[in-house]
PDB file of C-alpha atoms in Angstrom:
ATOM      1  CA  UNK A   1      83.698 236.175 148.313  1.00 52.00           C
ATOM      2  CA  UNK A   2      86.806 238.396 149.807  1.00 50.00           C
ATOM      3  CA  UNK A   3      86.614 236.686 152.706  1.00 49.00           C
ATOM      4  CA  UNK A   4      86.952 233.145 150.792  1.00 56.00           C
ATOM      5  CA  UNK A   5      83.711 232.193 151.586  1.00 69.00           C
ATOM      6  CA  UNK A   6      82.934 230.931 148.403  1.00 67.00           C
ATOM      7  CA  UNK A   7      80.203 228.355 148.514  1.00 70.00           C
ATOM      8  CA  UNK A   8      78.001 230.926 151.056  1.00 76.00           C
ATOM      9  CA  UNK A   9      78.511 234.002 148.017  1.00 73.00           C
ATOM     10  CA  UNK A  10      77.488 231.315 145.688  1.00 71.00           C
ATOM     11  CA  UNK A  11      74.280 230.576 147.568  1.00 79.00           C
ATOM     12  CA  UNK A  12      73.598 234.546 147.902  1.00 78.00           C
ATOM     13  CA  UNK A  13      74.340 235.103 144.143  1.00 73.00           C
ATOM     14  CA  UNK A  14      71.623 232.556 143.380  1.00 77.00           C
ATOM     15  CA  UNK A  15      69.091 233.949 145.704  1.00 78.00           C
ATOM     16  CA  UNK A  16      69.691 237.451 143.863  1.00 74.00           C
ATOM     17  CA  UNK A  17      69.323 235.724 140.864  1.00 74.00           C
ATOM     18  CA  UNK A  18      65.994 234.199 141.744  1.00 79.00           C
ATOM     19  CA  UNK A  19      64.799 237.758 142.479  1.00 76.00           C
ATOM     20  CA  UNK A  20      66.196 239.516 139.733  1.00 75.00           C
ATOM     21  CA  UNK A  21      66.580 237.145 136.902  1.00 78.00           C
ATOM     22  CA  UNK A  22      68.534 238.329 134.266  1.00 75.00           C
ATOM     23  CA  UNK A  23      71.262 240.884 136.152  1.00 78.00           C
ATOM     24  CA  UNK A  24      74.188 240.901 134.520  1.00 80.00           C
ATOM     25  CA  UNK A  25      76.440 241.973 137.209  1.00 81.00           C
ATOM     26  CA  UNK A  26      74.662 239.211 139.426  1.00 77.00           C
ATOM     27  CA  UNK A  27      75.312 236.839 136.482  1.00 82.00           C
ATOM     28  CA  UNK A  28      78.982 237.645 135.817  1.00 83.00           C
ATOM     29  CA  UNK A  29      79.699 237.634 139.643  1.00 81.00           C
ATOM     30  CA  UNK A  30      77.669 234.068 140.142  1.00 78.00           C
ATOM     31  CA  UNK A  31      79.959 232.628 136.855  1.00 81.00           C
ATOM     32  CA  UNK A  32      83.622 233.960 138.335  1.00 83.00           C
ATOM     33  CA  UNK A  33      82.398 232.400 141.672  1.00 77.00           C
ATOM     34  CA  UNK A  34      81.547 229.652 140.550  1.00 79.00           C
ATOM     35  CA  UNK A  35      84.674 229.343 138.375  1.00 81.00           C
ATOM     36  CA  UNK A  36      86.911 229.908 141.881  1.00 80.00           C
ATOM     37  CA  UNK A  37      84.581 226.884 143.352  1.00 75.00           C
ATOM     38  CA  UNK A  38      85.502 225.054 140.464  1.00 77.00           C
ATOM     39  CA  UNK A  39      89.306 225.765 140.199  1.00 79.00           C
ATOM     40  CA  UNK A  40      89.140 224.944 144.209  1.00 78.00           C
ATOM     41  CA  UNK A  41      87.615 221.631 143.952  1.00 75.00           C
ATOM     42  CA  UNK A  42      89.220 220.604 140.740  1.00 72.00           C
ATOM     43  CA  UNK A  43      85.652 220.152 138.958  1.00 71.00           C
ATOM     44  CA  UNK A  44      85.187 220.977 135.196  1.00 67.00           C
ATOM     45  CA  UNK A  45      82.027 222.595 133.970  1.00 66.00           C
ATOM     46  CA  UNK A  46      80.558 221.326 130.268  1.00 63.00           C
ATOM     47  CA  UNK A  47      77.765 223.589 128.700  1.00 62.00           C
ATOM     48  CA  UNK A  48      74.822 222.154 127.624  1.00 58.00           C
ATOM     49  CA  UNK A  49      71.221 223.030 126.481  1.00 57.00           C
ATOM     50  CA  UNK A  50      70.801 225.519 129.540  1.00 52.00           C
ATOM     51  CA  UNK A  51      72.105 223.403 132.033  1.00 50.00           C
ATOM     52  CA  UNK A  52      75.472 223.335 133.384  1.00 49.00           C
ATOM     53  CA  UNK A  53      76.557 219.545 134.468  1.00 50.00           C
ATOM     54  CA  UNK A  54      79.463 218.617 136.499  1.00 50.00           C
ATOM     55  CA  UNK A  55      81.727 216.213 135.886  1.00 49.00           C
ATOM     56  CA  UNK A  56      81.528 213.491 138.151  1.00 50.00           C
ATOM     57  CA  UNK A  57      84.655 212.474 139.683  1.00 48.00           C
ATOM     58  CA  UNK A  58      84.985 208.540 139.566  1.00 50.00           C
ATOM     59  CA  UNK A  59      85.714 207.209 142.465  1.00 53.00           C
ATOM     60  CA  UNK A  60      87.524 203.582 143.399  1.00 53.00           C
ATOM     61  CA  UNK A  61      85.379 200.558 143.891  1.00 54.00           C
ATOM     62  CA  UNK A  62      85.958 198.980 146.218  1.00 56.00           C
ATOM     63  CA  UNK A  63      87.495 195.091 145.522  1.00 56.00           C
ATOM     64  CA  UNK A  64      85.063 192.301 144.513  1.00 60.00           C
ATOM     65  CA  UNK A  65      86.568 189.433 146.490  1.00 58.00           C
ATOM     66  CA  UNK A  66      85.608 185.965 144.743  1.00 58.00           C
ATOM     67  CA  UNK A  67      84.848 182.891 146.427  1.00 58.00           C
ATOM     68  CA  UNK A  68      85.485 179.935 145.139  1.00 59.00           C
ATOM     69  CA  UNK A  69      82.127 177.905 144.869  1.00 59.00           C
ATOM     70  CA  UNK A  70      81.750 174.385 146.369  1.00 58.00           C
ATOM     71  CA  UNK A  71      82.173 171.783 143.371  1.00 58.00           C
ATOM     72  CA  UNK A  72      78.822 170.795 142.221  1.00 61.00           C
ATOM     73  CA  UNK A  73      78.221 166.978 142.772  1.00 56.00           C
ATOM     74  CA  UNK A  74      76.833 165.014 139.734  1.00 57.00           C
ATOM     75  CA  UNK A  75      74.594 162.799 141.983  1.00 55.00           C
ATOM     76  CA  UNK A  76      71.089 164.568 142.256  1.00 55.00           C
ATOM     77  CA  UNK A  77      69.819 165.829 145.820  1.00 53.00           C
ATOM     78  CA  UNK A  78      66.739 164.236 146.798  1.00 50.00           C
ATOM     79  CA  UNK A  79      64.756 164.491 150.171  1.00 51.00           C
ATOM     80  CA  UNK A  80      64.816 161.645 151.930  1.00 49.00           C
ATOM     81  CA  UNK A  81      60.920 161.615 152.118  1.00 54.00           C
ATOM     82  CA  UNK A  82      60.599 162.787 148.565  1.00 53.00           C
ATOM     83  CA  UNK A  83      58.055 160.474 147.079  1.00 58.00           C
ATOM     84  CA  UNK A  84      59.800 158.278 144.194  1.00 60.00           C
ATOM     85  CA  UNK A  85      59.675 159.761 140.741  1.00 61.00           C
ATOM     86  CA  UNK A  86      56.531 159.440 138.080  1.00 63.00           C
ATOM     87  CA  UNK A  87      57.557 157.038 135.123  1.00 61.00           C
ATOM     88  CA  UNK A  88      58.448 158.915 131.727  1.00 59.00           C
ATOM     89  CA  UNK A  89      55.450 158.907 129.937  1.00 57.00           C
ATOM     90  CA  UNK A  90      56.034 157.662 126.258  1.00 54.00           C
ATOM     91  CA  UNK A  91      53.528 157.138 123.644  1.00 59.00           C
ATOM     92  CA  UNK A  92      55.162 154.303 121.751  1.00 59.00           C
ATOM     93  CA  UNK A  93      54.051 150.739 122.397  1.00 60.00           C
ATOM     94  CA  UNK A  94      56.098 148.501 124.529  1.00 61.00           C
ATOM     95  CA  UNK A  95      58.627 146.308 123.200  1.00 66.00           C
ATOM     96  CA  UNK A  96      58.356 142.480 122.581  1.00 66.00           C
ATOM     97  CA  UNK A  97      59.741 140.568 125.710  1.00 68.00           C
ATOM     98  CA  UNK A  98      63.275 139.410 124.054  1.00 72.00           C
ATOM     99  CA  UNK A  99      63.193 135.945 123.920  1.00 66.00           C
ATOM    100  CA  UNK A 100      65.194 133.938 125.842  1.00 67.00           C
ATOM    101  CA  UNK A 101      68.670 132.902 124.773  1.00 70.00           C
ATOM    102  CA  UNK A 102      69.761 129.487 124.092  1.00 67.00           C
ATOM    103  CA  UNK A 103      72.434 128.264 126.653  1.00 67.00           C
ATOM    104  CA  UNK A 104      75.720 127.948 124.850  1.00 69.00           C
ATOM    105  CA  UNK A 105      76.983 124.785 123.373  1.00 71.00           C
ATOM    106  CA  UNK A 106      79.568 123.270 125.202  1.00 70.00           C
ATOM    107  CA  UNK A 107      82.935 122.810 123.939  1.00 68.00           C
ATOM    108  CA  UNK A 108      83.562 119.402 123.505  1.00 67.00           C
ATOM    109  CA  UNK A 109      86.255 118.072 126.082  1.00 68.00           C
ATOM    110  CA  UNK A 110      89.609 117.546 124.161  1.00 63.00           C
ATOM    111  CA  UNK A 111      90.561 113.934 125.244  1.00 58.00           C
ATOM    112  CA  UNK A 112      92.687 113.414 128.338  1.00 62.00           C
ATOM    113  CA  UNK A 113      96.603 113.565 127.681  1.00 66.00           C
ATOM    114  CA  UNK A 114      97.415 110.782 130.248  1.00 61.00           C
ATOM    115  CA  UNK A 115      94.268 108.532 128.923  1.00 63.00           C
ATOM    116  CA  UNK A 116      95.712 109.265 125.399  1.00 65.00           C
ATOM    117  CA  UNK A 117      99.413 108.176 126.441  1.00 72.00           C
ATOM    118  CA  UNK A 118      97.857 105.222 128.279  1.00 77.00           C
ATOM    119  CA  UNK A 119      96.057 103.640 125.292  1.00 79.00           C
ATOM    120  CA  UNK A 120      98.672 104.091 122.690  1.00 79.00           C
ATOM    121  CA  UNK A 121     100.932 102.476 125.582  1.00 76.00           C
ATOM    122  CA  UNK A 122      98.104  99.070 126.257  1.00 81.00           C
ATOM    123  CA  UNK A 123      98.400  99.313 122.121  1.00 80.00           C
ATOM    124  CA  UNK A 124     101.949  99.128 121.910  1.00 76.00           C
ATOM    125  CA  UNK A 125     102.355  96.374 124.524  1.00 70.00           C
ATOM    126  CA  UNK A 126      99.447  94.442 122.704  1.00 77.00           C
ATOM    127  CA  UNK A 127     101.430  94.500 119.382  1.00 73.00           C
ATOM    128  CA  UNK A 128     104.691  93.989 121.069  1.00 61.00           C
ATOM    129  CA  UNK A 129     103.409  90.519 122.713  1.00 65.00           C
ATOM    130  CA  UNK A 130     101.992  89.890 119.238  1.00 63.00           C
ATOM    131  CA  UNK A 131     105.189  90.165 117.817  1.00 62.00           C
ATOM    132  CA  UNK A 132     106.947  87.647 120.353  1.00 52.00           C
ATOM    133  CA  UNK A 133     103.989  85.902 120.053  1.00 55.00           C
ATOM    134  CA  UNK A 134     104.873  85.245 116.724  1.00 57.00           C
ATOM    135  CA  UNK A 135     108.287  84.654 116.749  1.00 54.00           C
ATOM    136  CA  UNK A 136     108.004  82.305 119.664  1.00 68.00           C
ATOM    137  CA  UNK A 137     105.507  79.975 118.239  1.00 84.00           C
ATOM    138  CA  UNK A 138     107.764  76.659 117.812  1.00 90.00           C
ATOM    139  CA  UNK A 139     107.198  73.321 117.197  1.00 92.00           C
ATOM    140  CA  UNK A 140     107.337  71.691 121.471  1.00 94.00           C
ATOM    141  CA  UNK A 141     110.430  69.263 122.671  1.00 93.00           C
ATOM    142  CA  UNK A 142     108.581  68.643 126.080  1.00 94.00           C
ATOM    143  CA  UNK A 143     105.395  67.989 127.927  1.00 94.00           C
ATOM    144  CA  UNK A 144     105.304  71.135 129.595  1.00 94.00           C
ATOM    145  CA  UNK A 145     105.756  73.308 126.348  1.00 94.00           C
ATOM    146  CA  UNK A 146     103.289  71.380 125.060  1.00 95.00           C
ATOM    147  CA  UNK A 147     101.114  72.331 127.851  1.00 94.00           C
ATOM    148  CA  UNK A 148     102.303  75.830 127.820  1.00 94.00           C
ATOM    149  CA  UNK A 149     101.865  76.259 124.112  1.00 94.00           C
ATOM    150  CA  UNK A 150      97.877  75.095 125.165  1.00 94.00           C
ATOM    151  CA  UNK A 151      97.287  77.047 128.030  1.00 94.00           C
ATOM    152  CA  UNK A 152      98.303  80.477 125.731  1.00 93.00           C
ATOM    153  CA  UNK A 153      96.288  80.032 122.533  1.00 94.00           C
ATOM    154  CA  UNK A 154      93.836  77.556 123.030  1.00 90.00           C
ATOM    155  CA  UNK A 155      91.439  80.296 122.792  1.00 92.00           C
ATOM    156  CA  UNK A 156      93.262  81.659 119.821  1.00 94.00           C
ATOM    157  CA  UNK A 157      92.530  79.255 116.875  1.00 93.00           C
ATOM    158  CA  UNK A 158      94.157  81.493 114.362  1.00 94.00           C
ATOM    159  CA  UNK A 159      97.242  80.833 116.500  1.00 95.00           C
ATOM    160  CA  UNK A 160      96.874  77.311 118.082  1.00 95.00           C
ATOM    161  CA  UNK A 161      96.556  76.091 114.335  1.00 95.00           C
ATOM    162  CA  UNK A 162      99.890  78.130 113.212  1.00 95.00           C
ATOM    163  CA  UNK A 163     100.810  76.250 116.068  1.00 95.00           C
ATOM    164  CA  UNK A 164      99.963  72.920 115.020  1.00 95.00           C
ATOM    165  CA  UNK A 165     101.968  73.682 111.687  1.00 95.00           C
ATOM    166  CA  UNK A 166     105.350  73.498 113.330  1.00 95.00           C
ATOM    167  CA  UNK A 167     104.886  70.087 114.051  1.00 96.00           C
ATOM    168  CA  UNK A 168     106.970  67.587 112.303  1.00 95.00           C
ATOM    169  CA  UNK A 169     106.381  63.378 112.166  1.00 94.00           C
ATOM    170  CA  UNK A 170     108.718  63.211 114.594  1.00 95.00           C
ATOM    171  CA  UNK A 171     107.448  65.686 117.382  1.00 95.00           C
ATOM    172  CA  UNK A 172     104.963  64.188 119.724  1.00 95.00           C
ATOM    173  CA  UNK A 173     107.208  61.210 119.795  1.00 93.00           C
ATOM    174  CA  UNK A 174     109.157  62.501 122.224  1.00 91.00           C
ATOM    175  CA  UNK A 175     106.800  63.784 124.143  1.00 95.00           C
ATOM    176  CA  UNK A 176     104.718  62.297 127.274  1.00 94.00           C
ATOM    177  CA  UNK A 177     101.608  62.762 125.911  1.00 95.00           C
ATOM    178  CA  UNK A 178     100.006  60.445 129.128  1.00 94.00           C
ATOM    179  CA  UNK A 179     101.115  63.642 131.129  1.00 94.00           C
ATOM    180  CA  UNK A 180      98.623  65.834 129.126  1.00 94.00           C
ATOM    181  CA  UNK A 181      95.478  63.827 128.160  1.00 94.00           C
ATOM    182  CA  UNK A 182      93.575  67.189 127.279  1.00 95.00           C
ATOM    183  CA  UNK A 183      96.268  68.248 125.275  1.00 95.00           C
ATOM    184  CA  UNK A 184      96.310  65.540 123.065  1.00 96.00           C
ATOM    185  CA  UNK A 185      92.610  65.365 122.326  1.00 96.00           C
ATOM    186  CA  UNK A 186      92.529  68.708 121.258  1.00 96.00           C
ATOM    187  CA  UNK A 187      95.574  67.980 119.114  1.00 96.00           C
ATOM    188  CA  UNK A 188      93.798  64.637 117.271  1.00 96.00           C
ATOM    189  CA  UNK A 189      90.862  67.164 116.774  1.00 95.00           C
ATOM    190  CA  UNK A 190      92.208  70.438 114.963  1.00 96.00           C
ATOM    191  CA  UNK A 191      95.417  68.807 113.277  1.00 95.00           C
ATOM    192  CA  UNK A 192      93.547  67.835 110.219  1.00 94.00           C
ATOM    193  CA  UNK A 193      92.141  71.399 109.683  1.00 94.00           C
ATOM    194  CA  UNK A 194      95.431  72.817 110.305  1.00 94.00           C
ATOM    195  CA  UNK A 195      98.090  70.365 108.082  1.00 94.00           C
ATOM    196  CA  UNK A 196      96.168  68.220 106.599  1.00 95.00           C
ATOM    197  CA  UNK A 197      94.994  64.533 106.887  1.00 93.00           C
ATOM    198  CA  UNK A 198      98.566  63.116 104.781  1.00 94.00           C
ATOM    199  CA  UNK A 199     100.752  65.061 107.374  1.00 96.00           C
ATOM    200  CA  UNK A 200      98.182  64.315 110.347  1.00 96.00           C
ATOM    201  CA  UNK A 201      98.489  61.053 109.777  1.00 95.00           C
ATOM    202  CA  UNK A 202     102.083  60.631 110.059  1.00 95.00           C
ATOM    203  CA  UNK A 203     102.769  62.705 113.112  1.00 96.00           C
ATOM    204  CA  UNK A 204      99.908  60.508 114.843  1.00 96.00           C
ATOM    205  CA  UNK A 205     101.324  57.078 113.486  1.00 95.00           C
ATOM    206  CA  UNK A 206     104.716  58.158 114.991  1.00 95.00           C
ATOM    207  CA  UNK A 207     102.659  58.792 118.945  1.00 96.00           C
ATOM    208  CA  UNK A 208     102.113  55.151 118.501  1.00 95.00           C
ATOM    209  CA  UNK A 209     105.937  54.075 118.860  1.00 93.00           C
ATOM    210  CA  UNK A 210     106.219  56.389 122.119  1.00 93.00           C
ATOM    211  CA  UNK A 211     106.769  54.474 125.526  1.00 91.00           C
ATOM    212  CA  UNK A 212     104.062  55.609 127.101  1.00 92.00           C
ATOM    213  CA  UNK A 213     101.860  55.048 124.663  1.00 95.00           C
ATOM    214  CA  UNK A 214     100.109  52.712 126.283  1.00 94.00           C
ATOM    215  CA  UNK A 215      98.720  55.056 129.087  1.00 95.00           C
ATOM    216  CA  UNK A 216      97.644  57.676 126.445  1.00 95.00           C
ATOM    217  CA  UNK A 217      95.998  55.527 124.537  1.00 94.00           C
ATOM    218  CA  UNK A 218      93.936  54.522 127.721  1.00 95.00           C
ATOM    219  CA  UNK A 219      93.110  58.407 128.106  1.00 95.00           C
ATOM    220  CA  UNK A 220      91.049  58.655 124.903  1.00 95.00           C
ATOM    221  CA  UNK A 221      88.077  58.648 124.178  1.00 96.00           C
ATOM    222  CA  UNK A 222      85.725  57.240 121.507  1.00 95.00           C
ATOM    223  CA  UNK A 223      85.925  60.941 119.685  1.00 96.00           C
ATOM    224  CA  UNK A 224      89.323  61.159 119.623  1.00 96.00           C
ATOM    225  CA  UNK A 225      88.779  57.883 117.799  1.00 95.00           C
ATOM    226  CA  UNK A 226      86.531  58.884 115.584  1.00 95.00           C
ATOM    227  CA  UNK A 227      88.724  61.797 114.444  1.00 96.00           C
ATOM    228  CA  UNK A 228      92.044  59.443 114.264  1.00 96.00           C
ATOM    229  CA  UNK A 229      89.558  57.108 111.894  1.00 95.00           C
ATOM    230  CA  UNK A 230      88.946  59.481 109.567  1.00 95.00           C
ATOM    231  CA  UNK A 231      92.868  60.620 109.364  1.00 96.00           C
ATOM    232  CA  UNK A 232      93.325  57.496 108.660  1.00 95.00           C
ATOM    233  CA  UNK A 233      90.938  57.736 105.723  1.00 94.00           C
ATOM    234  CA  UNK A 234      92.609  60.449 104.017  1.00 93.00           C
ATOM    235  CA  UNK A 235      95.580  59.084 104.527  1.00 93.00           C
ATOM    236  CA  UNK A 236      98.212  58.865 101.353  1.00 92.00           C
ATOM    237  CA  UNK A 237     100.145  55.855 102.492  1.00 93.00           C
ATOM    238  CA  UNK A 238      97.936  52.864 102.802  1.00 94.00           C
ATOM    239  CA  UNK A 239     100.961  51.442 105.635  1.00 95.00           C
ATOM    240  CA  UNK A 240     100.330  54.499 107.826  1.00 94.00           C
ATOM    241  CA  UNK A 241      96.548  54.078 107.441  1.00 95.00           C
ATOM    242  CA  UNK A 242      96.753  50.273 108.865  1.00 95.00           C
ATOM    243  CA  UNK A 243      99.414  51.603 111.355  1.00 94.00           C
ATOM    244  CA  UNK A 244      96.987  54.036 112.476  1.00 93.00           C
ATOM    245  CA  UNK A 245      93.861  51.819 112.916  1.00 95.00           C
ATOM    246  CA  UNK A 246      95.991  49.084 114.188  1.00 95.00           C
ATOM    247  CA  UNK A 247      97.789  51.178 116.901  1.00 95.00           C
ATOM    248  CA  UNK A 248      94.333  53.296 118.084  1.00 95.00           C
ATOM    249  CA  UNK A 249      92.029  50.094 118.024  1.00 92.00           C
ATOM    250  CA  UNK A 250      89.710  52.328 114.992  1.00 87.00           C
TER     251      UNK A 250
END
């Protein structure tokens, strides 16, 4: 211990101690060499139940350096020659097949814009032509508008017959009726219906004073006749009624 050898008199103390336990000089000089140890190394003593425990100096730990983990991926890993995976095993019964859906109804097809525009346009010209249909019907001054007048509602009775009612006794007088033949006959047919057999009769007895006359009368046949007969018949004025058998030969 005086020469500072304090850990090898510690050592010696405790042998002596071993040998002769209980020596209180041994003791005293073991506790104040210790103590020196102690002070030396900077080490506190705590008594406990007959044993003497150092404190334990804490010492630095080292630094934990953290790695950053690679992201996990959210697909599963499987081997490539993993064999596929077992169907989930469920005790309920399967489910009815769903039956199959009826196709949906087609929308019906709004009509076409241009086919709409075009039939309210065919419309429009149809009633316009009615119109100056209408207002054009007049009583003829010629052959050929007498023709005309044929050729456009001859299929129309409605409006060959308004036609017929713009005739006055004095119209197909003037008129070259040997020109139209077909015209005529028609006329000595339908003019009853359409005036009557008083006004039919005078329009025909008037034909009869015409120049060509003559010619048209050639042109008709027996029922034209017949129909000029039975004008005559209903015929108001019993003068027009001769005039009318005389002149047509019924």
């Amino acid at each position: 211990r005086a020469l500072g050898d304090l850990g090898g008199s510690l050592d010696d103390l405790d042998k002596l101690l071993q040998l002769a336990p209980g020596d209180r000089a041994a003791t005293a000089e073991r506790d104040a060499t210790r103590r020196k140890v102690d002070e030396r190394n900077g080490t506190k003593r705590v008594k406990t139940k007959g044993v003497v425990a150092l404190d334990k100096v804490p010492l630095s730990a080292p630094p934990i350096l953290k790695t950053s983990a690679p992201p996990k991926s959210k697909a599963p890993v499987v081997a490539v020659d993993a064999p596929p995976p077992p169907p989930p095993s469920s005790n309920k019964a399967p489910a009815p097949p769903t039956p199959p859906s009826a196709p949906p109804k087609k929308a019906p097809t709004p009509p076409s814009r241009k086919k709409d525009s075009s039939a309210r346009m065919a419309g429009a010209v149809a009633a316009a032509k009615a119109r100056v249909a209408e207002t054009k019907v007049k009583a003829p001054k010629s052959a050929t508008e007498l023709e005309f007048a044929w050729r456009t509602f001859r299929n129309e009775p409605e409006k060959w017959t308004r036609f017929l009612k713009t005739f006055k006794p004095q119209t197909l007088k003037k008129i070259d009726l040997s020109l139209c033949p077909d015209v005529f006959a028609l006329i000595i047919s339908t003019l009853k219906d359409a005036v009557g057999s008083p006004a039919s009769a005078d329009i025909l007895a008037n034909v009869i004073k015409a120049k060509s006359f003559a010619v048209t009368k050639a042109l008709l046949s027996k029922t034209d006749i017949g129909h000029i007969a039975a004008i005559a018949d209903g015929a108001d004025d019993a003068d027009v009624a001769a005039r009318l058998r005389a002149g047509y030969g019924c």
